[in-house]
């Protein structure tokens, strides 16, 4: 056992050495600026371990203070130097990481695809603009419709074969509603539902809720059990209705002629061809001269025309006619006071003509290669 007595200077110097060793052991683990700052605070901060030892200087005999002060400064410089070295080292590691990052300059990112308005929507909007300019309001109606509005109030009798002309999707009534359909005890058309087969129920809804003068168009989607290149189970129609005192068939023809001129351009002939729809009398199909071949109409030059008009020279746009008195009565309007006309055209057919698309299905199959050709 040594007799030598340990002086405060020895003790402090030893502890200073121990702190420096502790610092050097901790330094490699400092991985960033925050870690370096933490070490600086731990050893040299106001409450740091080295700073605490320095406060013991007062207890050291005056002759030892100089040597101890020197030792403090050396430890302090060693710590500060260590921190700075590590900082430089970390910076150069970061730079190396940045420089070794590989960027593939050959990679060409795919451009974000811009969407476009569907050609049928574009056609519908163009129709709306034309009819608004002619003074028509644009209305909408529900896709799931009561049979009453889809058929009965439009003068389709329950057993009349005219209902078969529009092969219908029937919809189950909401839970709790009265049963409907063949054999049901109390079939009620006001409580039986269909996917609307045409836009004509909007006529009913408008007449039940508005007083004449009524001048509306109602574009929208309709549904039938149809399927071939020119018929789709889901398609779009635009309904027109004009009701007032003294409205005549001449107004109908003039309005439709004006519409064809605005939509397809000037110089095309139009014609009304007698036809039957239960809700108009007289009723007519509305045809326009084929805008592609502009061949004179059927009969004038057989075998003329193109595939689109099936070599007839005429394109059928849809049905039209004077509103049937029975429809006025079923919709609460006096047929002795009011007259009116209505029409219902296929929007999809008009889009086919507008864009020269031969098959209706192209519009609905969602094939981007087709749809991208219509940047609207
Ligand atoms: C009707 O739907 C009547 N509501 C039109 C009407 C309204 C007549 C007002 C009188 C007064 P129609 O079933 O003919 O009529 O259909 C009208 C048009 O819709 C057709 O000329 C055709 O252009 C289009 N169309 C009919 N069925 C389909 C289908 N499955 N796919 C695509 N278009 C169709």
Coordinates of N, CA, C and O in Angstrom, one line a residue, residues 37-116:
X37 N -23.8 18.0 -31.0 CA -24.2 19.0 -30.0 C -24.5 18.4 -28.6 O -24.1 19.0 -27.6
X38 N -25.1 17.2 -28.6 CA -25.4 16.5 -27.4 C -24.1 16.3 -26.6 O -24.0 16.5 -25.4
X39 N -23.0 15.8 -27.3 CA -21.7 15.6 -26.7 C -21.1 16.9 -26.1 O -20.6 16.9 -25.0
X40 N -21.2 17.9 -26.9 CA -20.7 19.2 -26.5 C -21.3 19.7 -25.2 O -20.7 20.1 -24.2
X41 N -22.7 19.5 -25.1 CA -23.4 19.9 -23.9 C -23.0 19.0 -22.7 O -22.7 19.5 -21.6
X42 N -22.9 17.7 -23.0 CA -22.6 16.8 -22.0 C -21.2 17.0 -21.3 O -21.1 16.9 -20.1
X43 N -20.2 17.4 -22.1 CA -18.9 17.6 -21.5 C -18.5 19.1 -21.2 O -18.0 19.4 -20.2
X44 N -18.9 20.0 -22.2 CA -18.5 21.4 -22.1 C -19.6 22.4 -21.8 O -19.3 23.6 -21.6
X45 N -20.8 21.9 -21.7 CA -22.0 22.8 -21.5 C -21.9 23.3 -20.1 O -21.1 23.0 -19.3
X46 N -22.9 24.3 -19.8 CA -22.9 24.9 -18.5 C -22.9 23.9 -17.3 O -22.3 24.1 -16.3
X47 N -23.7 22.8 -17.6 CA -23.7 21.8 -16.5 C -23.0 20.5 -16.9 O -23.2 19.5 -16.4
X48 N -22.0 20.7 -17.9 CA -21.3 19.6 -18.4 C -20.2 19.1 -17.4 O -19.9 19.8 -16.5
X49 N -19.8 17.8 -17.6 CA -18.9 17.2 -16.6 C -17.5 17.9 -16.5 O -17.0 18.0 -15.4
X50 N -17.0 18.3 -17.6 CA -15.7 19.0 -17.6 C -15.8 20.4 -16.9 O -15.0 20.8 -16.1
X51 N -16.9 21.1 -17.2 CA -17.1 22.4 -16.6 C -17.3 22.2 -15.1 O -16.8 23.0 -14.3
X52 N -17.9 21.1 -14.7 CA -18.1 20.9 -13.2 C -16.8 20.7 -12.5 O -16.5 21.2 -11.5
X53 N -15.9 20.0 -13.2 CA -14.5 19.8 -12.6 C -13.8 21.1 -12.5 O -13.0 21.4 -11.6
X54 N -14.0 22.0 -13.5 CA -13.3 23.2 -13.6 C -13.6 24.1 -12.3 O -12.8 24.8 -11.8
X55 N -14.9 23.9 -11.9 CA -15.4 24.6 -10.7 C -14.6 24.3 -9.5 O -14.7 24.9 -8.5
X56 N -13.9 23.1 -9.5 CA -13.1 22.7 -8.3 C -11.8 23.4 -8.2 O -11.1 23.2 -7.2
X57 N -11.4 24.2 -9.2 CA -10.1 24.9 -9.2 C -9.9 25.6 -7.9 O -8.8 25.7 -7.4
X58 N -11.0 26.2 -7.4 CA -10.9 27.0 -6.2 C -10.4 26.2 -5.0 O -9.7 26.8 -4.1
X59 N -10.6 24.9 -5.0 CA -10.2 24.1 -3.8 C -8.7 23.6 -4.0 O -8.2 23.0 -3.1
X60 N -8.1 23.9 -5.1 CA -6.7 23.5 -5.3 C -5.8 24.5 -4.8 O -6.0 25.7 -5.0
X61 N -4.7 24.1 -4.1 CA -3.7 25.1 -3.6 C -3.2 25.9 -4.8 O -3.0 25.4 -5.9
X62 N -2.9 27.2 -4.5 CA -2.6 28.2 -5.6 C -1.4 27.7 -6.5 O -1.5 27.9 -7.7
X63 N -0.4 27.0 -5.9 CA 0.7 26.6 -6.7 C 0.4 25.5 -7.7 O 1.1 25.3 -8.7
X64 N -0.7 24.8 -7.5 CA -1.1 23.8 -8.4 C -2.0 24.2 -9.5 O -2.3 23.5 -10.5
X65 N -2.5 25.4 -9.3 CA -3.6 25.9 -10.2 C -3.2 26.0 -11.6 O -3.9 25.7 -12.6
X66 N -1.9 26.5 -11.8 CA -1.5 26.7 -13.2 C -1.5 25.4 -14.0 O -2.0 25.4 -15.1
X67 N -0.9 24.4 -13.4 CA -0.8 23.1 -14.1 C -2.2 22.6 -14.4 O -2.5 22.1 -15.5
X68 N -3.0 22.7 -13.4 CA -4.4 22.2 -13.6 C -5.1 23.0 -14.7 O -5.8 22.4 -15.5
X69 N -4.9 24.3 -14.6 CA -5.6 25.2 -15.6 C -5.1 24.7 -17.0 O -5.9 24.6 -18.0
X70 N -3.8 24.4 -17.1 CA -3.3 24.0 -18.4 C -4.0 22.6 -18.9 O -4.4 22.5 -20.0
X71 N -4.1 21.7 -17.8 CA -4.7 20.4 -18.1 C -6.2 20.6 -18.6 O -6.6 20.0 -19.6
X72 N -6.9 21.5 -17.9 CA -8.3 21.8 -18.4 C -8.3 22.3 -19.8 O -9.1 21.8 -20.6
X73 N -7.5 23.3 -20.1 CA -7.5 23.8 -21.5 C -7.1 22.7 -22.5 O -7.8 22.7 -23.5
X74 N -6.2 21.8 -22.1 CA -5.9 20.8 -23.1 C -7.1 19.8 -23.3 O -7.4 19.5 -24.4
X75 N -7.7 19.5 -22.2 CA -8.9 18.6 -22.3 C -10.0 19.3 -23.2 O -10.6 18.7 -24.1
X76 N -10.2 20.6 -22.8 CA -11.3 21.3 -23.6 C -10.9 21.4 -25.1 O -11.8 21.1 -25.9
X77 N -9.6 21.7 -25.4 CA -9.3 21.7 -26.8 C -9.4 20.4 -27.4 O -9.8 20.3 -28.6
X78 N -9.0 19.3 -26.7 CA -9.1 18.0 -27.2 C -10.5 17.7 -27.6 O -10.8 17.1 -28.7
X79 N -11.4 18.0 -26.7 CA -12.9 17.8 -26.9 C -13.3 18.6 -28.1 O -14.0 18.1 -29.1
X80 N -13.0 19.9 -28.1 CA -13.5 20.7 -29.2 C -12.9 20.2 -30.6 O -13.6 20.2 -31.6
X81 N -11.6 19.9 -30.5 CA -10.9 19.4 -31.7 C -11.6 18.1 -32.2 O -11.8 17.9 -33.4
X82 N -11.9 17.2 -31.2 CA -12.6 15.9 -31.5 C -13.9 16.2 -32.2 O -14.3 15.5 -33.2
X83 N -14.7 17.1 -31.6 CA -16.0 17.4 -32.2 C -15.8 17.9 -33.6 O -16.6 17.5 -34.5
X84 N -14.9 18.8 -33.9 CA -14.7 19.4 -35.2 C -14.3 18.3 -36.2 O -14.8 18.3 -37.3
X85 N -13.3 17.4 -35.8 CA -12.9 16.3 -36.7 C -14.1 15.5 -37.1 O -14.2 15.1 -38.2
X86 N -14.9 15.2 -36.1 CA -16.0 14.3 -36.4 C -17.0 15.0 -37.3 O -17.6 14.4 -38.2
X87 N -17.2 16.3 -37.1 CA -18.1 17.1 -38.0 C -17.6 17.0 -39.4 O -18.4 16.7 -40.3
X88 N -16.3 17.2 -39.6 CA -15.7 17.2 -41.0 C -15.9 15.8 -41.6 O -16.3 15.6 -42.7
X89 N -15.7 14.8 -40.7 CA -15.8 13.4 -41.2 C -17.3 13.1 -41.6 O -17.5 12.5 -42.7
X90 N -18.2 13.5 -40.8 CA -19.6 13.3 -41.1 C -20.0 14.0 -42.4 O -20.7 13.5 -43.3
X91 N -19.5 15.2 -42.6 CA -19.8 16.0 -43.8 C -19.3 15.3 -45.0 O -19.9 15.2 -46.1
X92 N -18.1 14.8 -44.9 CA -17.5 14.2 -46.1 C -18.2 12.8 -46.4 O -18.4 12.5 -47.6
X93 N -18.6 12.1 -45.3 CA -19.4 10.9 -45.6 C -20.7 11.2 -46.3 O -21.1 10.5 -47.3
X94 N -21.4 12.3 -45.9 CA -22.6 12.7 -46.5 C -22.4 13.1 -48.0 O -23.2 12.7 -48.8
X95 N -21.3 13.8 -48.2 CA -21.0 14.2 -49.6 C -20.8 12.9 -50.5 O -21.3 12.8 -51.6
X96 N -20.0 12.0 -49.9 CA -19.8 10.8 -50.7 C -21.0 10.0 -51.0 O -21.2 9.5 -52.1
X97 N -21.9 9.9 -50.0 CA -23.2 9.3 -50.2 C -24.0 9.9 -51.3 O -24.5 9.3 -52.2
X98 N -24.0 11.3 -51.3 CA -24.7 12.0 -52.3 C -24.1 11.8 -53.7 O -24.8 11.6 -54.7
X99 N -22.7 11.7 -53.7 CA -22.1 11.6 -55.0 C -22.2 10.2 -55.6 O -22.3 10.0 -56.8
X100 N -22.4 9.2 -54.7 CA -22.5 7.8 -55.2 C -23.9 7.5 -55.5 O -24.2 6.4 -56.0
X101 N -24.9 8.4 -55.3 CA -26.3 8.1 -55.6 C -26.4 8.0 -57.1 O -25.9 8.9 -57.8
X102 N -27.0 6.9 -57.6 CA -27.0 6.8 -59.1 C -28.4 7.3 -59.6 O -29.4 6.9 -59.1
X103 N -28.3 8.2 -60.6 CA -29.5 8.7 -61.2 C -29.6 8.2 -62.6 O -28.6 8.4 -63.4
X104 N -30.6 7.5 -62.9 CA -30.8 6.9 -64.3 C -31.3 8.0 -65.2 O -32.5 8.2 -65.3
X105 N -30.4 8.6 -65.9 CA -30.8 9.7 -66.8 C -31.6 9.2 -68.1 O -32.2 10.0 -68.8
X106 N -31.5 7.9 -68.3 CA -32.1 7.4 -69.4 C -33.6 7.1 -69.2 O -34.4 6.9 -70.1
X107 N -34.1 7.3 -67.9 CA -35.4 7.0 -67.6 C -36.3 8.2 -68.0 O -36.1 9.3 -67.6
X108 N -37.3 8.0 -68.8 CA -38.2 9.0 -69.2 C -39.5 8.8 -68.5 O -40.2 7.8 -68.8
X109 N -39.9 9.6 -67.5 CA -41.2 9.3 -66.8 C -42.4 9.5 -67.7 O -42.4 10.3 -68.7
X110 N -43.4 8.6 -67.5 CA -44.6 8.7 -68.3 C -45.3 9.9 -68.0 O -45.5 10.3 -66.8
X111 N -45.8 10.6 -69.0 CA -46.5 11.9 -68.7 C -47.9 11.6 -68.1 O -48.5 10.6 -68.5
X112 N -48.2 12.4 -67.2 CA -49.5 12.2 -66.5 C -50.6 12.3 -67.6 O -50.5 13.2 -68.5
X113 N -51.5 11.3 -67.6 CA -52.5 11.3 -68.7 C -53.6 12.4 -68.4 O -54.1 12.4 -67.3
X114 N -53.9 13.2 -69.4 CA -54.9 14.2 -69.2 C -56.3 13.5 -69.6 O -56.3 12.8 -70.6
X115 N -57.3 13.7 -68.8 CA -58.6 13.1 -69.1 C -59.3 14.0 -70.2 O -58.8 15.0 -70.5
X116 N -60.3 13.5 -70.7 CA -61.1 14.2 -71.7 C -62.6 13.9 -71.5 O -62.9 12.9 -70.9

